[in-house]
PDB file of C-alpha atoms in Angstrom:
ATOM      1  CA  MET U   1       8.763  -9.374  35.415  1.00 72.00           C
ATOM      2  CA  ARG U   2       8.804  -5.724  36.368  1.00 81.00           C
ATOM      3  CA  PHE U   3       9.444  -3.071  33.768  1.00 82.00           C
ATOM      4  CA  PRO U   4      12.113  -0.470  34.605  1.00 84.00           C
ATOM      5  CA  ASP U   5      10.140   2.764  34.435  1.00 87.00           C
ATOM      6  CA  PHE U   6       6.725   4.369  34.247  1.00 88.00           C
ATOM      7  CA  PHE U   7       6.728   4.624  30.467  1.00 88.00           C
ATOM      8  CA  CYS U   8       7.411   0.904  29.878  1.00 88.00           C
ATOM      9  CA  ARG U   9       4.724  -0.067  32.383  1.00 90.00           C
ATOM     10  CA  LEU U  10       2.238   2.330  30.799  1.00 90.00           C
ATOM     11  CA  HIS U  11       2.986   0.975  27.332  1.00 89.00           C
ATOM     12  CA  ALA U  12       2.511  -2.625  28.432  1.00 90.00           C
ATOM     13  CA  THR U  13      -0.773  -1.999  30.252  1.00 90.00           C
ATOM     14  CA  THR U  14      -2.180   0.119  27.438  1.00 92.00           C
ATOM     15  CA  LYS U  15      -1.329  -2.480  24.802  1.00 92.00           C
ATOM     16  CA  CYS U  16      -2.883  -5.320  26.832  1.00 92.00           C
ATOM     17  CA  ASP U  17      -5.913  -3.219  27.721  1.00 91.00           C
ATOM     18  CA  THR U  18      -6.582  -1.992  24.197  1.00 92.00           C
ATOM     19  CA  LEU U  19      -6.016  -5.254  22.342  1.00 92.00           C
ATOM     20  CA  GLY U  20      -7.696  -7.404  24.988  1.00 94.00           C
ATOM     21  CA  GLN U  21     -10.870  -5.356  25.152  1.00 94.00           C
ATOM     22  CA  THR U  22     -11.022  -4.968  21.390  1.00 92.00           C
ATOM     23  CA  CYS U  23     -10.641  -8.719  20.802  1.00 94.00           C
ATOM     24  CA  ILE U  24     -13.302  -9.542  23.389  1.00 95.00           C
ATOM     25  CA  LEU U  25     -15.739  -7.029  21.914  1.00 94.00           C
ATOM     26  CA  LEU U  26     -15.075  -8.250  18.363  1.00 94.00           C
ATOM     27  CA  GLY U  27     -15.731 -11.795  19.552  1.00 95.00           C
ATOM     28  CA  ILE U  28     -19.026 -10.736  21.099  1.00 94.00           C
ATOM     29  CA  ALA U  29     -20.001  -9.034  17.849  1.00 93.00           C
ATOM     30  CA  LEU U  30     -19.140 -12.154  15.836  1.00 94.00           C
ATOM     31  CA  ILE U  31     -21.078 -14.460  18.149  1.00 94.00           C
ATOM     32  CA  GLU U  32     -24.100 -12.156  18.143  1.00 91.00           C
ATOM     33  CA  GLY U  33     -24.232 -11.934  14.354  1.00 91.00           C
ATOM     34  CA  PHE U  34     -25.444  -8.883  12.479  1.00 91.00           C
ATOM     35  CA  SER U  35     -27.825  -7.051  14.782  1.00 94.00           C
ATOM     36  CA  LEU U  36     -28.198  -3.752  16.561  1.00 94.00           C
ATOM     37  CA  LEU U  37     -26.264  -5.130  19.526  1.00 93.00           C
ATOM     38  CA  SER U  38     -23.279  -6.057  17.363  1.00 94.00           C
ATOM     39  CA  VAL U  39     -23.253  -2.563  15.825  1.00 94.00           C
ATOM     40  CA  LYS U  40     -23.215  -1.033  19.317  1.00 95.00           C
ATOM     41  CA  VAL U  41     -20.461  -3.379  20.460  1.00 95.00           C
ATOM     42  CA  LEU U  42     -18.372  -2.526  17.392  1.00 94.00           C
ATOM     43  CA  ALA U  43     -18.874   1.185  18.081  1.00 95.00           C
ATOM     44  CA  ILE U  44     -17.642   0.668  21.638  1.00 95.00           C
ATOM     45  CA  ALA U  45     -14.635  -1.280  20.326  1.00 93.00           C
ATOM     46  CA  VAL U  46     -13.718   1.552  17.953  1.00 94.00           C
ATOM     47  CA  PHE U  47     -14.083   4.113  20.737  1.00 95.00           C
ATOM     48  CA  LEU U  48     -11.852   2.084  23.081  1.00 93.00           C
ATOM     49  CA  PHE U  49      -9.316   1.465  20.317  1.00 91.00           C
ATOM     50  CA  ILE U  50      -8.985   5.235  19.828  1.00 93.00           C
ATOM     51  CA  SER U  51      -9.371   6.569  23.376  1.00 94.00           C
ATOM     52  CA  SER U  52      -7.110   4.200  25.326  1.00 93.00           C
ATOM     53  CA  PRO U  53      -3.859   5.001  23.449  1.00 92.00           C
ATOM     54  CA  THR U  54      -4.784   8.687  23.458  1.00 94.00           C
ATOM     55  CA  ALA U  55      -5.172   8.648  27.238  1.00 94.00           C
ATOM     56  CA  ALA U  56      -1.843   6.833  27.606  1.00 94.00           C
ATOM     57  CA  GLN U  57      -0.149   9.450  25.428  1.00 93.00           C
ATOM     58  CA  SER U  58      -1.564  12.212  27.610  1.00 94.00           C
ATOM     59  CA  LEU U  59      -0.410  10.439  30.776  1.00 93.00           C
ATOM     60  CA  SER U  60       3.088   9.890  29.434  1.00 91.00           C
ATOM     61  CA  LYS U  61       3.413  13.486  28.265  1.00 89.00           C
ATOM     62  CA  ALA U  62       2.241  14.775  31.640  1.00 91.00           C
ATOM     63  CA  ALA U  63       4.692  12.474  33.427  1.00 90.00           C
ATOM     64  CA  TYR U  64       7.555  13.636  31.224  1.00 87.00           C
ATOM     65  CA  TRP U  65       6.734  17.300  31.783  1.00 87.00           C
ATOM     66  CA  SER U  66       6.534  16.753  35.539  1.00 87.00           C
ATOM     67  CA  GLY U  67      10.108  15.451  35.577  1.00 83.00           C
ATOM     68  CA  ILE U  68       9.836  11.672  35.256  1.00 83.00           C
ATOM     69  CA  ARG U  69      12.426  10.460  32.748  1.00 80.00           C
ATOM     70  CA  PRO U  70      12.759   7.102  30.999  1.00 80.00           C
ATOM     71  CA  GLU U  71      15.513   4.778  32.236  1.00 77.00           C
ATOM     72  CA  ASN U  72      17.226   4.213  28.877  1.00 71.00           C
ATOM     73  CA  LEU U  73      16.790   7.587  27.246  1.00 65.00           C
ATOM     74  CA  GLY U  74      19.995   7.354  25.242  1.00 65.00           C
ATOM     75  CA  GLU U  75      21.876  10.327  23.892  1.00 65.00           C
ATOM     76  CA  THR U  76      18.999  12.131  22.220  1.00 67.00           C
ATOM     77  CA  ASP U  77      15.995  13.623  23.934  1.00 69.00           C
ATOM     78  CA  GLU U  78      13.575  14.978  21.351  1.00 67.00           C
ATOM     79  CA  TYR U  79      11.383  16.705  23.917  1.00 67.00           C
ATOM     80  CA  ALA U  80      14.115  18.433  25.936  1.00 68.00           C
ATOM     81  CA  ASP U  81      13.830  21.663  23.904  1.00 66.00           C
ATOM     82  CA  THR U  82      10.050  21.859  24.286  1.00 66.00           C
ATOM     83  CA  LEU U  83      10.366  21.144  28.006  1.00 62.00           C
ATOM     84  CA  GLU U  84      12.735  24.067  28.503  1.00 60.00           C
ATOM     85  CA  GLU U  85      10.438  26.376  26.502  1.00 60.00           C
ATOM     86  CA  LYS U  86       7.472  25.525  28.756  1.00 59.00           C
ATOM     87  CA  ARG U  87       9.342  26.484  31.925  1.00 56.00           C
TER      88      ARG U  87
END
């Protein structure tokens, strides 16, 4: 299955990436038990859980500002006014 545009593909990969890595790291922390390693792994999981969606948001905003539009935008475009102000 191929998603129709950049934004759908980015959303799908970010969701799989974030949740997959977080679940794997939480599993490692549970298997390890309470130790320094599990604390480090949980810190990495929190960092990935915050930074991956933030990076995807930055990528999607940069793509939108460079002229890439979603396929099914509909009638309203909330960012159209801010895009015209930037130009």
